[in-house]
Tab-separated table of C-alpha atoms in Angstrom:
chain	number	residue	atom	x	y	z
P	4	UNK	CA	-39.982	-25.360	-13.691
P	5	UNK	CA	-41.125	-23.406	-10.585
P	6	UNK	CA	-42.356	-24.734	-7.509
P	7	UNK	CA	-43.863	-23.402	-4.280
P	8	UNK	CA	-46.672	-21.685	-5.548
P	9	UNK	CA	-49.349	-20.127	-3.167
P	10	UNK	CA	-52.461	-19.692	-4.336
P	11	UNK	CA	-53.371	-16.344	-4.759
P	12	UNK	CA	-49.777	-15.089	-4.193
P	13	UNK	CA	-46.322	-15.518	-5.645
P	14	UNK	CA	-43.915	-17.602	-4.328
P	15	UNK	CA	-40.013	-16.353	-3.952
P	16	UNK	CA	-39.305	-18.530	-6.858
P	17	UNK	CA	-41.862	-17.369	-8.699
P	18	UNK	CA	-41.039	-14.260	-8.154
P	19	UNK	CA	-37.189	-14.010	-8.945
P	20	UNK	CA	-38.163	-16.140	-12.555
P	21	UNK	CA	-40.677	-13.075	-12.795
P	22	UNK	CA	-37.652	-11.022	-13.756
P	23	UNK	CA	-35.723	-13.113	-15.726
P	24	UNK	CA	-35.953	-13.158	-19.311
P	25	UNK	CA	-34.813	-17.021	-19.971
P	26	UNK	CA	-35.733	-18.316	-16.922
P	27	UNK	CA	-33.477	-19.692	-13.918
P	28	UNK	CA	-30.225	-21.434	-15.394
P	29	UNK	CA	-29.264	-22.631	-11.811
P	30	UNK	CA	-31.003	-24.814	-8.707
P	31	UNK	CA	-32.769	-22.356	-7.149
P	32	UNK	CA	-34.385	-22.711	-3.694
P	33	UNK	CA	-35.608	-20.428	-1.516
P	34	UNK	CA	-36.937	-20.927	2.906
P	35	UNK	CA	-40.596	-21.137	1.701
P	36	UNK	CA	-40.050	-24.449	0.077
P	37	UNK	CA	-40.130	-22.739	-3.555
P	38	UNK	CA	-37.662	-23.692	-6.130
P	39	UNK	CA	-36.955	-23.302	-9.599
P	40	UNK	CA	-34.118	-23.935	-12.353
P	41	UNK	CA	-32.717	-27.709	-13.115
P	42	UNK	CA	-33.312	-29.984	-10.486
P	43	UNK	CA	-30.047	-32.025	-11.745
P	44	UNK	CA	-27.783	-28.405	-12.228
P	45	UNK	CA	-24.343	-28.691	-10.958
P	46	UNK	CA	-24.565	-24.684	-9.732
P	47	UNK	CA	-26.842	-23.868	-6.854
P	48	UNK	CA	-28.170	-20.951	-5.229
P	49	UNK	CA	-30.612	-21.068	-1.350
P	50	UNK	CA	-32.334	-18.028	0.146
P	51	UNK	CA	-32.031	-19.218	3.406
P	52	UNK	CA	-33.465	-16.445	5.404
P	53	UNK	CA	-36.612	-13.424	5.351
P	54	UNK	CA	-33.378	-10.963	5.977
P	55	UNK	CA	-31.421	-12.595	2.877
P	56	UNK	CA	-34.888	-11.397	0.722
P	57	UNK	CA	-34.674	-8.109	2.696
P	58	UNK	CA	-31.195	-7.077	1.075
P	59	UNK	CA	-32.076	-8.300	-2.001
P	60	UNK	CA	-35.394	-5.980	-2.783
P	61	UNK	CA	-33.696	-3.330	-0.947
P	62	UNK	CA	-30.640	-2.915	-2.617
P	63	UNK	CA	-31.385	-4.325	-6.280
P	64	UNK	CA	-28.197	-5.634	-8.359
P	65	UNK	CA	-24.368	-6.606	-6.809
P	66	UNK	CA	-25.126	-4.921	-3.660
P	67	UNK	CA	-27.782	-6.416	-2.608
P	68	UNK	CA	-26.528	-10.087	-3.890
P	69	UNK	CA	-23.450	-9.329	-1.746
P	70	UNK	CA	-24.749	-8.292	1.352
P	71	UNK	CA	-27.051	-11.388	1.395
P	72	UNK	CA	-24.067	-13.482	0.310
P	73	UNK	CA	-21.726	-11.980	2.763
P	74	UNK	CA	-24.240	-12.191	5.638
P	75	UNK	CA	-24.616	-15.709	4.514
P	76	UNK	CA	-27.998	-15.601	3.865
P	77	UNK	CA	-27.606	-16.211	0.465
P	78	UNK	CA	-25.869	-19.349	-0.325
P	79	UNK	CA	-23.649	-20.817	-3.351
P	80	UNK	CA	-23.909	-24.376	-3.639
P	81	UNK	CA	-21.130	-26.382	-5.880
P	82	UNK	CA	-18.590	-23.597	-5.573
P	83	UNK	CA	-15.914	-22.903	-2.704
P	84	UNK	CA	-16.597	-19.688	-0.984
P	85	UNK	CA	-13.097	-19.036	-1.225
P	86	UNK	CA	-13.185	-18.970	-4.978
P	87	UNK	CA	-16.580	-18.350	-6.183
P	88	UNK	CA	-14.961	-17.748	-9.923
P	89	UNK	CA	-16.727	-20.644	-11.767
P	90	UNK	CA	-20.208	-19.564	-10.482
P	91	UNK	CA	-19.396	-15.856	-11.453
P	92	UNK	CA	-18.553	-16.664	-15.201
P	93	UNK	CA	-21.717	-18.908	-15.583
P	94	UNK	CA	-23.904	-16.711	-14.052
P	95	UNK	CA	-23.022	-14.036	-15.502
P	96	UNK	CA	-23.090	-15.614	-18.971
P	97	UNK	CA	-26.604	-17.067	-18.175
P	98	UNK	CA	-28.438	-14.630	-15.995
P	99	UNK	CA	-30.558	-12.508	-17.622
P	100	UNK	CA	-32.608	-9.959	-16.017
P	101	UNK	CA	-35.136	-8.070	-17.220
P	102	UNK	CA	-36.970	-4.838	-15.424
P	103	UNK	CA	-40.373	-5.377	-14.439
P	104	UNK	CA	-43.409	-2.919	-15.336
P	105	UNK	CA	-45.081	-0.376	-12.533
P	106	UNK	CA	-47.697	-3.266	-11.636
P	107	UNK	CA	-45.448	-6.156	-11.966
P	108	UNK	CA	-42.850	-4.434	-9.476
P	109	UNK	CA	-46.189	-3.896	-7.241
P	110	UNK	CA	-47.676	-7.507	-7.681
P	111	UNK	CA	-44.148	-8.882	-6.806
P	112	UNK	CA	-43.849	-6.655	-3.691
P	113	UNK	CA	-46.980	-7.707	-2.442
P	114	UNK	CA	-46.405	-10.921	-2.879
P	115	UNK	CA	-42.821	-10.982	-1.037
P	116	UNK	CA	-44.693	-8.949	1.874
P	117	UNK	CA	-44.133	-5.361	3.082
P	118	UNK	CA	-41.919	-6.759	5.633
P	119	UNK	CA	-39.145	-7.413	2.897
P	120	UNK	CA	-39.015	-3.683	1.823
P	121	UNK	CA	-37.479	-2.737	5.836
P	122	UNK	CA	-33.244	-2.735	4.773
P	123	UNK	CA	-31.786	-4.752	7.098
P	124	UNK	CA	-28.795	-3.728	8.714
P	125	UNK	CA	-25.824	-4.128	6.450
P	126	UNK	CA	-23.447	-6.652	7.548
P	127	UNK	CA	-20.336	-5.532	9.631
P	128	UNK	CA	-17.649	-5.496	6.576
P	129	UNK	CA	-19.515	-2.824	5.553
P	130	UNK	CA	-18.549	0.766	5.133
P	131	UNK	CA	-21.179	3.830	5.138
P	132	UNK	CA	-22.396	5.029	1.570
P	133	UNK	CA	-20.215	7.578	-0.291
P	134	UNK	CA	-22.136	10.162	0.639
P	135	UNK	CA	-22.258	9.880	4.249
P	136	UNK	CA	-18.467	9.283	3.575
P	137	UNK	CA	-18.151	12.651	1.971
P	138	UNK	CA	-20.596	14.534	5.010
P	139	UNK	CA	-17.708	13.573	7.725
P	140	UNK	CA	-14.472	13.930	5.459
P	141	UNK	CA	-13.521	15.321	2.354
P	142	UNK	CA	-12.767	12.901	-0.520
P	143	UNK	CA	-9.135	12.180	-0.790
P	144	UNK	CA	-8.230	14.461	2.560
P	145	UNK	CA	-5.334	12.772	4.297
P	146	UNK	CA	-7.444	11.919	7.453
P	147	UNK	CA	-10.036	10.021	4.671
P	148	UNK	CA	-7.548	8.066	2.726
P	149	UNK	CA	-6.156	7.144	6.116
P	150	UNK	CA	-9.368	5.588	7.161
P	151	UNK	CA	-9.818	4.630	3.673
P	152	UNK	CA	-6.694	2.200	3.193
P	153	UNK	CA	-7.153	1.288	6.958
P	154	UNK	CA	-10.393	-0.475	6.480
P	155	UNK	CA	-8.520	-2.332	3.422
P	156	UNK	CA	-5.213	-3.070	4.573
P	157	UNK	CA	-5.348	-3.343	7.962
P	158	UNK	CA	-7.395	-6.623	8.056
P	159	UNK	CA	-4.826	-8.751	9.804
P	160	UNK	CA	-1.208	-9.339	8.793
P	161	UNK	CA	-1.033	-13.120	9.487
P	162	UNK	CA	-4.613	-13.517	6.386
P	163	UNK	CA	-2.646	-11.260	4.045
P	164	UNK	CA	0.444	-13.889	4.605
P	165	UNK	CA	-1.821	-16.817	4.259
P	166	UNK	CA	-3.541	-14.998	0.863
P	167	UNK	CA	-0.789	-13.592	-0.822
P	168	UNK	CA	1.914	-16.290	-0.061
P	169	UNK	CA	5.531	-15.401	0.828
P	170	UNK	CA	5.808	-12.213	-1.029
P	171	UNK	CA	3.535	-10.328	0.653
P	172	UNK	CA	2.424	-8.578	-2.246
P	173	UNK	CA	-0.942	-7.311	-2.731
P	174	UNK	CA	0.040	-5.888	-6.804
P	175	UNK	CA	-0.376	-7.304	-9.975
P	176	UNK	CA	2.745	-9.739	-10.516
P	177	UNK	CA	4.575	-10.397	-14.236
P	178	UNK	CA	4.118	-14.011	-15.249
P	179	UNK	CA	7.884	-14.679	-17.523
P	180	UNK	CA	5.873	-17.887	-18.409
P	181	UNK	CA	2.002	-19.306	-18.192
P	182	UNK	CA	3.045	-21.967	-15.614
P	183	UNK	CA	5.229	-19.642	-13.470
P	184	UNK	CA	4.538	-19.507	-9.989
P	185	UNK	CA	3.116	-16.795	-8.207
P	186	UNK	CA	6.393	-16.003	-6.078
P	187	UNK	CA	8.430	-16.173	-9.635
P	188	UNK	CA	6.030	-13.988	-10.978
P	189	UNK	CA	6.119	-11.156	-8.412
P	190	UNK	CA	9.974	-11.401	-8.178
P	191	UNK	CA	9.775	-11.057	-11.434
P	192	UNK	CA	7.240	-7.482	-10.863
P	193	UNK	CA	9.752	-5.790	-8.458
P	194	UNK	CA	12.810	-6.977	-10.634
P	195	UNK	CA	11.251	-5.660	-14.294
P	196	UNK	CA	10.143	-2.492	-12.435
P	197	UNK	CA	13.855	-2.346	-11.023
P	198	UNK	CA	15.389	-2.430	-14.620
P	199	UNK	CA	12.845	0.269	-15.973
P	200	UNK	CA	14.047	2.223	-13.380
P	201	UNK	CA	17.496	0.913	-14.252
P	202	UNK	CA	18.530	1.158	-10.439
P	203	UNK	CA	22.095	0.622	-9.535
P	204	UNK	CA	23.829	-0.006	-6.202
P	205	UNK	CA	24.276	3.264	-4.130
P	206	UNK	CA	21.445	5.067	-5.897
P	207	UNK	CA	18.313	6.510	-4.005
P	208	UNK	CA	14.361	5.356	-4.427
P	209	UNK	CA	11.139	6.221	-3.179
P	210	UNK	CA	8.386	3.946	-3.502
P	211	UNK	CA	5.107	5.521	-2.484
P	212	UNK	CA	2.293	3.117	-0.943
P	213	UNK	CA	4.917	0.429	-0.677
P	214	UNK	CA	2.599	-1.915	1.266
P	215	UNK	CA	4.757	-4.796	3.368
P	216	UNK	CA	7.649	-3.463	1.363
P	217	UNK	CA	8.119	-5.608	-1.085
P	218	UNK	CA	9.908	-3.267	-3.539
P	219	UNK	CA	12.179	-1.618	-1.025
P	220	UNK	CA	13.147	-4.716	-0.277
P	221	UNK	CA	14.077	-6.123	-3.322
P	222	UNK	CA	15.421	-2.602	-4.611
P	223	UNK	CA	18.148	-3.249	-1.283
P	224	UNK	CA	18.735	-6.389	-1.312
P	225	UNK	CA	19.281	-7.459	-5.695
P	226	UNK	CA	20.329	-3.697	-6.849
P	227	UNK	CA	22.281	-1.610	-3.564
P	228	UNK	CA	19.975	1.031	-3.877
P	229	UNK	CA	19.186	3.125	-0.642
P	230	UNK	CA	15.371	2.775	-0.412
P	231	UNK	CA	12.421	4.565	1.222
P	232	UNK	CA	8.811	3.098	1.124
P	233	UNK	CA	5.485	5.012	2.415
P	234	UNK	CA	2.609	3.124	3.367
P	235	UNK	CA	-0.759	4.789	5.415
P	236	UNK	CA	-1.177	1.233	6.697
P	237	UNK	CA	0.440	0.692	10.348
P	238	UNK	CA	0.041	-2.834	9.916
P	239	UNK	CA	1.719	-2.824	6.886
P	240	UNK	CA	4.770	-0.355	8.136
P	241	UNK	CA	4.807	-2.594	10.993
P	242	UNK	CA	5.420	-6.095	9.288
P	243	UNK	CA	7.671	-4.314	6.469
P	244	UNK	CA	9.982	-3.172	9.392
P	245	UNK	CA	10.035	-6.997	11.056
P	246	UNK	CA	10.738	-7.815	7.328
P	247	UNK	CA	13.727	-5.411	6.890
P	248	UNK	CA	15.555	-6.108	9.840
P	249	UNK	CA	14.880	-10.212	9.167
P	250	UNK	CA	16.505	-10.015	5.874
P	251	UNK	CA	19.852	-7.692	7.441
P	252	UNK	CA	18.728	-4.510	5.253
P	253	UNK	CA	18.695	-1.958	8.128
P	254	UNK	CA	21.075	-0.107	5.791
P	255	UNK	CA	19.934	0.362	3.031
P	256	UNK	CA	15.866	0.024	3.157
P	257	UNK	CA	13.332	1.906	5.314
P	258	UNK	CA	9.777	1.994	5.349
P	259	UNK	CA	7.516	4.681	7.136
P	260	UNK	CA	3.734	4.996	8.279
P	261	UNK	CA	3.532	8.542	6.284
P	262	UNK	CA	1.596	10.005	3.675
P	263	UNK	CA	3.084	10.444	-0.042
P	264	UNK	CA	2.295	13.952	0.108
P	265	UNK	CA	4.679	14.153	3.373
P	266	UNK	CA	7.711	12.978	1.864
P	267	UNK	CA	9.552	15.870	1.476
P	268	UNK	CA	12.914	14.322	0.883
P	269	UNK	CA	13.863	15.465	-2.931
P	270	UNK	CA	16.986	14.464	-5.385
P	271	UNK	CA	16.079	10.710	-5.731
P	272	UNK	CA	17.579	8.897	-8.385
P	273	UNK	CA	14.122	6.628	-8.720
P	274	UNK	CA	10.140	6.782	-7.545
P	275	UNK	CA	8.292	3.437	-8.162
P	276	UNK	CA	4.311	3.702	-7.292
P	277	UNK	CA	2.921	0.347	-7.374
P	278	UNK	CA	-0.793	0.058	-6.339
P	279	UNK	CA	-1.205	3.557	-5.164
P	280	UNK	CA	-3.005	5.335	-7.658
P	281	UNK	CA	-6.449	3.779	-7.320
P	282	UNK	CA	-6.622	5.490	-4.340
P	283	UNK	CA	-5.320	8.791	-5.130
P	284	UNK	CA	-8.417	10.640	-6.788
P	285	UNK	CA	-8.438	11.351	-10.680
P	286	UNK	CA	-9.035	14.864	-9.625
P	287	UNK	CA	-5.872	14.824	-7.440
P	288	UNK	CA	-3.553	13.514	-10.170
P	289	UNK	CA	-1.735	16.884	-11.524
P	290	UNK	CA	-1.275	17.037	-7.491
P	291	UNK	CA	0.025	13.961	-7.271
P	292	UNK	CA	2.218	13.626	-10.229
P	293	UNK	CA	3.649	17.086	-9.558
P	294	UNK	CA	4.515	15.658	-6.095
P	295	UNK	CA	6.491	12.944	-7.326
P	296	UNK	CA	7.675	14.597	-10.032
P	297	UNK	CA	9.640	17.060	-7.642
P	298	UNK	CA	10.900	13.827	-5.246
P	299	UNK	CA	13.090	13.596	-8.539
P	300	UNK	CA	16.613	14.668	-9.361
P	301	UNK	CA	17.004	15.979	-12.903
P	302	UNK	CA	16.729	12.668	-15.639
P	303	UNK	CA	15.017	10.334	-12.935
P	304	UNK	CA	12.818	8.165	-13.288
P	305	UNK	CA	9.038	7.041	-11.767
P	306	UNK	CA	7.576	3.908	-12.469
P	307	UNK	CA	3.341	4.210	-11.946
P	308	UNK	CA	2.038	0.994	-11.645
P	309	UNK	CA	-2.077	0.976	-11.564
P	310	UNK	CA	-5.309	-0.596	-12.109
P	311	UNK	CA	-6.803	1.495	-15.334
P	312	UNK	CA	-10.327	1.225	-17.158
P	313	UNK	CA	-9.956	0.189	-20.889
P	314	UNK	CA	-11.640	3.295	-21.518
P	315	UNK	CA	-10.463	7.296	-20.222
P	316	UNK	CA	-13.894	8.444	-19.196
P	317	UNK	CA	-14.515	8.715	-15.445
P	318	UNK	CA	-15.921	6.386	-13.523
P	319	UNK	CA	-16.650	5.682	-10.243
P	320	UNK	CA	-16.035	1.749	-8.770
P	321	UNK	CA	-19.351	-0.919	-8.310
P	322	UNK	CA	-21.365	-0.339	-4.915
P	323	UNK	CA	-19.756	-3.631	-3.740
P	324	UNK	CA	-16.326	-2.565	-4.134
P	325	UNK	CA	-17.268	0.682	-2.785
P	326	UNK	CA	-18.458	-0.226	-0.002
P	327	UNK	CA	-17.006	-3.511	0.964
P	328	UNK	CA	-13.393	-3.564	-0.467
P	329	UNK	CA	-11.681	0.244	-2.029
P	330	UNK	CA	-13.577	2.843	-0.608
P	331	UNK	CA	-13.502	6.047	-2.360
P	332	UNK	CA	-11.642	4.251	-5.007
P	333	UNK	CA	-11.156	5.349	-8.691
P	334	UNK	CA	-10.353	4.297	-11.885
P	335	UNK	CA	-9.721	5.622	-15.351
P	336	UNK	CA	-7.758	4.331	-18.183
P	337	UNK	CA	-3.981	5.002	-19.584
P	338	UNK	CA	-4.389	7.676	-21.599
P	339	UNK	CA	-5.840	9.705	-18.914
P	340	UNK	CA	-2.759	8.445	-16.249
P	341	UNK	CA	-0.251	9.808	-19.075
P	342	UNK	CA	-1.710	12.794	-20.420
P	343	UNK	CA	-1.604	13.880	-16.386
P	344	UNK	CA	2.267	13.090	-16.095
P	345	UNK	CA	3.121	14.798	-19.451
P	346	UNK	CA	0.701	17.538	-18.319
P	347	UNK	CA	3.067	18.213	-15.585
P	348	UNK	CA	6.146	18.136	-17.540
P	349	UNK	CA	6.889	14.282	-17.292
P	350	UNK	CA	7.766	12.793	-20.144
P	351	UNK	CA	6.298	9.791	-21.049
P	352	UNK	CA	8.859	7.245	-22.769
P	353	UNK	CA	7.226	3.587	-22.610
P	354	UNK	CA	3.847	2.021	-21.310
P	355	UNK	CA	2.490	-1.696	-20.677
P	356	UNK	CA	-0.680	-3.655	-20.260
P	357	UNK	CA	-0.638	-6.483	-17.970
P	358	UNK	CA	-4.037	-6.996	-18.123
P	359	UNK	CA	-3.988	-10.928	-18.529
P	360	UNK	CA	-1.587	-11.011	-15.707
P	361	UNK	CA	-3.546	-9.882	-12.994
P	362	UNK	CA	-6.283	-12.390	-14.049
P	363	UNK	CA	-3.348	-14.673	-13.365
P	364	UNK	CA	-2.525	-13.334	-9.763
P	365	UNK	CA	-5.749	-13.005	-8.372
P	366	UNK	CA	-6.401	-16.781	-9.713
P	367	UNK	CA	-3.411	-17.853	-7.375
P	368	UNK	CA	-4.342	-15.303	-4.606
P	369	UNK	CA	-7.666	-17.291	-4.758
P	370	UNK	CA	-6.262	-20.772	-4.473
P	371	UNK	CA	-4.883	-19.585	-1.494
P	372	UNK	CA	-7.752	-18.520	0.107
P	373	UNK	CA	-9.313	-21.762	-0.784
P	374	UNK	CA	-6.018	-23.512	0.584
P	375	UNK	CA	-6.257	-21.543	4.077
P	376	UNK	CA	-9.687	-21.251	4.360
P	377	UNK	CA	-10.012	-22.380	8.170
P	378	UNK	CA	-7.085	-20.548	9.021
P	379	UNK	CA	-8.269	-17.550	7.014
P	380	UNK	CA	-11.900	-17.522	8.758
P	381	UNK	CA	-10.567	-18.102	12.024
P	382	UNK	CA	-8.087	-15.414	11.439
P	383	UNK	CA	-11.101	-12.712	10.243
P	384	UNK	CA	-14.246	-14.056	10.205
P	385	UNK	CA	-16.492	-15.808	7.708
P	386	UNK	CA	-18.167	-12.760	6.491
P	387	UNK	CA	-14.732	-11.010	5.814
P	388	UNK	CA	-13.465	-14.187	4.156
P	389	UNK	CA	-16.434	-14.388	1.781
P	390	UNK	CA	-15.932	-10.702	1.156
P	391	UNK	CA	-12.464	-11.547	-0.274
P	392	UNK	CA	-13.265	-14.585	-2.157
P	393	UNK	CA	-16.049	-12.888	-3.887
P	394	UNK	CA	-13.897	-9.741	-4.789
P	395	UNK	CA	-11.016	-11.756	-6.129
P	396	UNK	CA	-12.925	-13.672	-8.334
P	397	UNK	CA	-14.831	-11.016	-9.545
P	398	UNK	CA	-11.601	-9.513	-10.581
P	399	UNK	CA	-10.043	-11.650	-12.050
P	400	UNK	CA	-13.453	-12.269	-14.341
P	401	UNK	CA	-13.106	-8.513	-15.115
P	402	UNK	CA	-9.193	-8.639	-15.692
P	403	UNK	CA	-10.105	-11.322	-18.285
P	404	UNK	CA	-13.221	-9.666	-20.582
P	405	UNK	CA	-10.975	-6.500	-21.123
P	406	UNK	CA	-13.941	-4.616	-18.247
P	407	UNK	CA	-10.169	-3.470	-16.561
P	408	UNK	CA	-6.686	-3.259	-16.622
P	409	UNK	CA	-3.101	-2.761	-15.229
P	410	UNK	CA	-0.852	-0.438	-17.231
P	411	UNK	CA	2.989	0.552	-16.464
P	412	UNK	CA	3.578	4.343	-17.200
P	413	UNK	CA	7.687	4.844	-17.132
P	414	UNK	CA	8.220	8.559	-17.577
P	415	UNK	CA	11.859	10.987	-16.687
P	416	UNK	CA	12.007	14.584	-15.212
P	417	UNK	CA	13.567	15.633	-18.475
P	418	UNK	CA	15.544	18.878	-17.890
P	419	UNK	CA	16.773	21.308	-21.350
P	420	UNK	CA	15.851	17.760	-23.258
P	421	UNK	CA	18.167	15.426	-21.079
P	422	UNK	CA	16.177	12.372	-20.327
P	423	UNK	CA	18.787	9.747	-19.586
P	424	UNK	CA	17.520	7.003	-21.402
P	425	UNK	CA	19.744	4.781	-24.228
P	426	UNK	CA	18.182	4.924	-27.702
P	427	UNK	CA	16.321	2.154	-27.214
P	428	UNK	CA	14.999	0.014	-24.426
P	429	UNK	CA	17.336	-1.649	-21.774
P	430	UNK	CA	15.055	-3.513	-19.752
């Protein structure tokens, strides 16, 4: 049931039902006093504001929805912000929309007023458009991925601790068991990544992107391996540093604010990327892969650790995530990750979904959020908060209906058909 009605003129209930094709499945109730949907639903969702409408008409689909959410001008009621993920899985179940004929879209317009068709201006945790992107920087230059992983990583230190939890790790962590915790779980990431690599004390690894340094870390500290992590994040090279010389591992770990490509150190025994090839480009992988493939000494090893699509075609990330949370970020699926290494003269010898466990880690990285959410606001805003809650939970919805994944590629610089593997599996 809809209520609100004008004569002679829609209502902004009216309006949204307009476009749905089994009606409102939620409370919905907009600042002109219209509402529609269950009065008694347990789910509800308030236009509170002319500007709120403004996003929406301007920017049809999940970037309108999040700029209005964001800018909190569009309202979830019977859901934390700080974990929107039970609202995300029943609307998206429920919410059907349909698209509107030539003189429906104009008797709707009309009805919502002219004034709702001037974009607002997008709210602060926004980045510019792709293409306005591309005008002042080149895709995937060094200066642009600098800027790029800046405007993700470099939120604030002290929310990433109060998010992530202890480990300070912002990757997909391995679950040994469903009621693990997350800091077992990501122990257990860097250590299974450690025995693919099969490290051993007094060896030499590069990990590329290393974030707070994490993997160096553990790489020093549980196997004696000398260890170098890159990061384009200051804040991140910053706290890692704090980090090494806390823990006593001065001697054996380093981590530097550098790009991958200007690591020109070769001979290592190990690389480990972990959460660094979203960013690289799909054009740039025989680049990239080449790169690391020459930081290698003759039957090493690299670990590639990535978000994938569960298909190989190219495709660029959602508008939201775009511009709100991975700019310039791609995404393509496992075959396409190893037909680049082999392509380069890697050779491929074992690869791994963990797919359901990143549904897992982003369910605990949202629990945390929920946990610290004062803290976390006070620490970055409300609008940056929301931004994270909404993007985690999304996730983790995606992670779960197979829409993404996360595959380990383990591959060796073979040399005159020397890989120096065992016959079978030692990890």
């Amino acid at each position: 049931m809809t209520t609100g009605t004008t004569k002679g003129r829609m209502s902004i209930a009216e309006a949204v039902d307009s476009l749905l094709q089994d009606g409102m499945p939620v409370r919905f109730t907009a600042y002109d006093g219209s509402a529609s949907g269950p009065a008694d639903a347990d789910l509800g969702l308030e236009l509170t504001s002319p500007r709120g409408l403004s996003y929406l008409v301007t920017a049809p689909g999940d970037l309108g929805m999040a700029r209005a959410y964001i800018a909190g001008d569009l309202v979830l009621h019977g859901v934390h912000p700080g974990d929107p993920y039970d609202a995300l899985v029943y609307l998206q179940n429920h919410l059907r929309f349909r698209a509107p004929s030539p003189s429906e879209a104009v008797t709707i317009l009309r009805s919502l007023g002219l004034a709702s068709l001037r974009m607002p201006e997008p709210p602060p945790q926004e980045t510019l458009p792709r293409w306005r992107r591309t005008v002042e920087g080149l895709r995937h230059s060094k200066s642009r991925d600098a800027e790029a992983i800046s405007h993700h990583y470099d939120v604030s230190n002290r929310f990433y601790e109060l998010v992530l939890g202890p480990s300070m790790t912002y990757t997909c962590a391995v679950f040994p068991t469903a009621d693990a915790t997350l800091e077992e779980a990501q122990a257990e990431k860097y250590d299974l990544v450690c025995r693919k690599l099969d490290l051993k004390p007094g060896q030499r690894l590069l990990d590329v992107g290393c974030g707070w340094g994490g993997m160096v870390r553990h790489a020093a500290r549980e196997y004696g391996v000398r260890a170098l992590g890159v990061t384009l994040s200051m804040q991140q090279a910053s706290w890692a540093k704090e980090a090494i010389d806390r823990d006593g591992l001065g001697d054996l770990a380093e981590v530097r604010h550098l790009d991958y490509r200007d690591v020109m150190e070769s001979g290592f025994d190990a690389v480990s990327s972990i959460g660094l090839t979203e960013h690289v480009g799909i054009r740039n992988y025989p680049a990239y892969f080449s790169h690391l493939r020459d930081r290698l000494r003759p039957e090493g090893r690299l670990l590639n650790h990535c978000i994938t699509r569960q298909h190989n075609r190219r495709q660029q990330i959602g508008a939201f995530l775009d511009r709100y949370v991975f700019p310039d970020g791609e995404l393509t699926g496992s075959g396409r990750i190893i037909s680049e290494a082999q392509d380069v003269g890697l050779e491929v010898m074992h690869e791994e979904n963990f797919r359901r466990h990143y549904a897992l880690t982003l369910a605990g990285w949202c629990r945390n959020l929920r946990a610290h959410w004062d803290e976390c606001v006070e620490e970055v805003g409300e609008g940056t908060a929301r931004v994270w809650g909404l993007y985690m939970a999304g996730s983790r919805l995606a992670f779960e209906r197979n829409e993404i994944q996360l595959h380990h590629v383990l591959a060796a610089r073979t040399v005159d058909g020397e890989d120096g593997f065992p016959l079978r599996p030692s990890w």
